[in-house]
Amino acid sequence: MYSKIVVPIAMDHLEHGEAVLERAKSLLDPGGEIILLNVVEDLNAYAQGYMIVDFPLEVIDASRDHAKKTLNELKEKHGVTGRIEVRIGGAAGVINTFAEDEKADLVIIASHRPGLIDYFIGSTASRVASHCKCAVLIDR
């Protein structure tokens, strides 16, 4: 069992996130903590050198607000007493750094059917599993 579990949830795959959240609840020690994490991609970081247009900060702010609202709804729906965190950056790097900073025992991340780009750069779940300093469970 685990005392601190980080559960990254992608807004475009909520159905996977709900299943992973239930798995996290079943693996949590009594008195333990689940942290629901969403990473809002910083599109401007990718745009440098490739695009002339800057994405307005309002887009990132709206994504962050939507993630907070959605994670709070998931927390209530599943009876999780943990907390939520929304960060900005590249998903795998942020998840790994966050788990290390929080001294998490486990990261449970959902896997999805890989797209073409995943074959070239790898999926987020793969990069988390390869570089995370704590245990990682990839849920299919």
Coordinates of C-alpha atoms in Angstrom, one line a residue:
M1 CA 0.0 0.0 0.0
Y2 CA 1.0 3.6 -0.5
S3 CA 0.8 6.7 1.6
K4 CA 1.1 9.4 -1.2
I5 CA -0.2 8.7 -4.7
V6 CA 0.0 11.2 -7.6
V7 CA -2.7 10.6 -10.2
P8 CA -2.2 12.7 -13.4
I9 CA -5.4 13.2 -15.2
A10 CA -5.7 14.4 -18.9
M11 CA -8.7 16.4 -19.6
D12 CA -9.1 14.7 -23.0
H13 CA -9.2 11.2 -21.4
L14 CA -11.4 11.7 -18.3
E15 CA -12.8 8.2 -18.6
H16 CA -9.3 6.8 -18.1
G17 CA -8.7 9.2 -15.3
E18 CA -11.8 8.0 -13.4
A19 CA -10.7 4.4 -13.6
V20 CA -7.2 5.3 -12.4
L21 CA -8.6 7.3 -9.5
E22 CA -10.6 4.2 -8.3
R23 CA -7.4 2.1 -8.6
A24 CA -5.5 4.7 -6.5
K25 CA -8.2 4.6 -3.8
S26 CA -7.8 0.8 -3.6
L27 CA -4.0 1.1 -3.1
L28 CA -4.0 4.0 -0.6
D29 CA -3.0 3.4 3.0
P30 CA -5.4 4.6 5.7
G31 CA -4.7 8.3 6.3
G32 CA -2.8 8.5 3.0
E33 CA -3.1 11.2 0.3
I34 CA -4.1 11.2 -3.3
I35 CA -3.0 14.2 -5.4
L36 CA -4.9 14.7 -8.6
L37 CA -2.6 16.5 -11.1
N38 CA -3.3 18.0 -14.4
V39 CA -0.6 19.5 -16.6
V40 CA -1.7 22.3 -19.0
E41 CA 0.7 22.2 -21.9
D42 CA 2.5 25.6 -22.5
L43 CA 1.8 25.9 -26.2
N44 CA 4.0 29.0 -26.4
A45 CA 7.1 26.9 -25.4
Y46 CA 6.4 24.7 -28.5
A47 CA 5.6 27.6 -30.8
Q48 CA 9.0 29.3 -30.5
G49 CA 10.8 29.1 -33.8
Y50 CA 7.9 27.4 -35.6
M51 CA 5.1 29.9 -35.4
I52 CA 4.8 33.6 -35.4
V53 CA 1.6 33.7 -33.3
D54 CA 1.8 33.7 -29.5
F55 CA -1.0 31.9 -27.8
P56 CA -2.9 34.4 -25.5
L57 CA -2.4 33.9 -21.8
E58 CA -6.2 33.8 -21.6
V59 CA -6.1 30.4 -23.3
I60 CA -3.8 28.9 -20.7
D61 CA -5.7 30.6 -17.9
A62 CA -9.0 29.1 -19.2
S63 CA -7.4 25.7 -19.5
R64 CA -6.2 25.9 -16.0
D65 CA -9.6 27.0 -14.6
H66 CA -11.3 24.2 -16.5
A67 CA -8.8 21.7 -15.1
K68 CA -9.3 22.9 -11.6
K69 CA -13.1 22.7 -11.9
T70 CA -13.0 19.3 -13.5
L71 CA -10.6 17.8 -10.9
N72 CA -12.7 19.2 -8.1
E73 CA -15.8 17.5 -9.6
L74 CA -13.9 14.2 -9.9
K75 CA -12.7 14.5 -6.3
E76 CA -16.2 14.9 -5.0
K77 CA -17.7 12.3 -7.3
H78 CA -15.2 9.6 -6.2
G79 CA -15.0 10.7 -2.5
V80 CA -11.3 11.5 -2.6
T81 CA -10.1 13.7 0.3
G82 CA -6.8 14.5 -1.3
R83 CA -5.9 17.7 -3.1
I84 CA -5.7 18.9 -6.7
E85 CA -2.8 20.6 -8.5
V86 CA -2.7 22.2 -11.9
R87 CA 0.7 22.9 -13.4
I88 CA 1.9 24.3 -16.7
G89 CA 4.6 22.8 -18.9
G90 CA 5.5 19.5 -20.6
A91 CA 3.4 16.7 -19.2
A92 CA 6.1 14.0 -18.5
G93 CA 8.7 16.4 -17.1
V94 CA 6.2 18.1 -14.8
I95 CA 4.7 14.8 -13.6
N96 CA 8.2 13.4 -12.7
T97 CA 9.4 16.6 -11.0
F98 CA 6.1 17.0 -9.1
A99 CA 6.2 13.4 -7.9
E100 CA 9.8 13.8 -6.7
D101 CA 9.1 17.2 -5.0
E102 CA 6.1 15.7 -3.2
K103 CA 8.1 12.5 -2.2
A104 CA 5.3 10.4 -3.7
D105 CA 5.3 6.7 -3.2
L106 CA 3.5 6.0 -6.5
V107 CA 2.3 7.6 -9.7
I108 CA -0.6 5.9 -11.4
I109 CA -1.0 7.1 -15.0
A110 CA -3.5 6.0 -17.6
S111 CA -2.3 4.7 -20.9
H112 CA -4.1 5.2 -24.1
R113 CA -3.9 3.8 -27.6
P114 CA -0.8 5.4 -29.1
G115 CA -1.0 7.7 -32.0
L116 CA 1.6 8.1 -34.8
I117 CA 3.5 10.8 -32.9
D118 CA 3.9 8.5 -29.9
Y119 CA 6.0 6.1 -32.0
F120 CA 8.5 8.9 -32.6
I121 CA 8.7 10.7 -29.3
G122 CA 7.1 8.2 -26.9
S123 CA 4.0 8.5 -24.9
T124 CA 3.7 10.5 -21.7
A125 CA 3.2 7.3 -19.7
S126 CA 6.3 5.8 -21.2
R127 CA 8.4 8.9 -20.4
V128 CA 7.1 9.0 -16.8
A129 CA 7.8 5.3 -16.3
S130 CA 11.3 5.7 -17.7
H131 CA 12.4 8.7 -15.6
C132 CA 10.2 8.8 -12.5
K133 CA 12.1 8.2 -9.2
C134 CA 9.2 6.5 -7.5
A135 CA 7.1 3.5 -8.5
V136 CA 4.9 4.0 -11.5
L137 CA 1.7 2.0 -12.4
I138 CA 0.5 2.3 -15.9
D139 CA -3.2 1.5 -16.1
R140 CA -4.6 0.2 -19.4

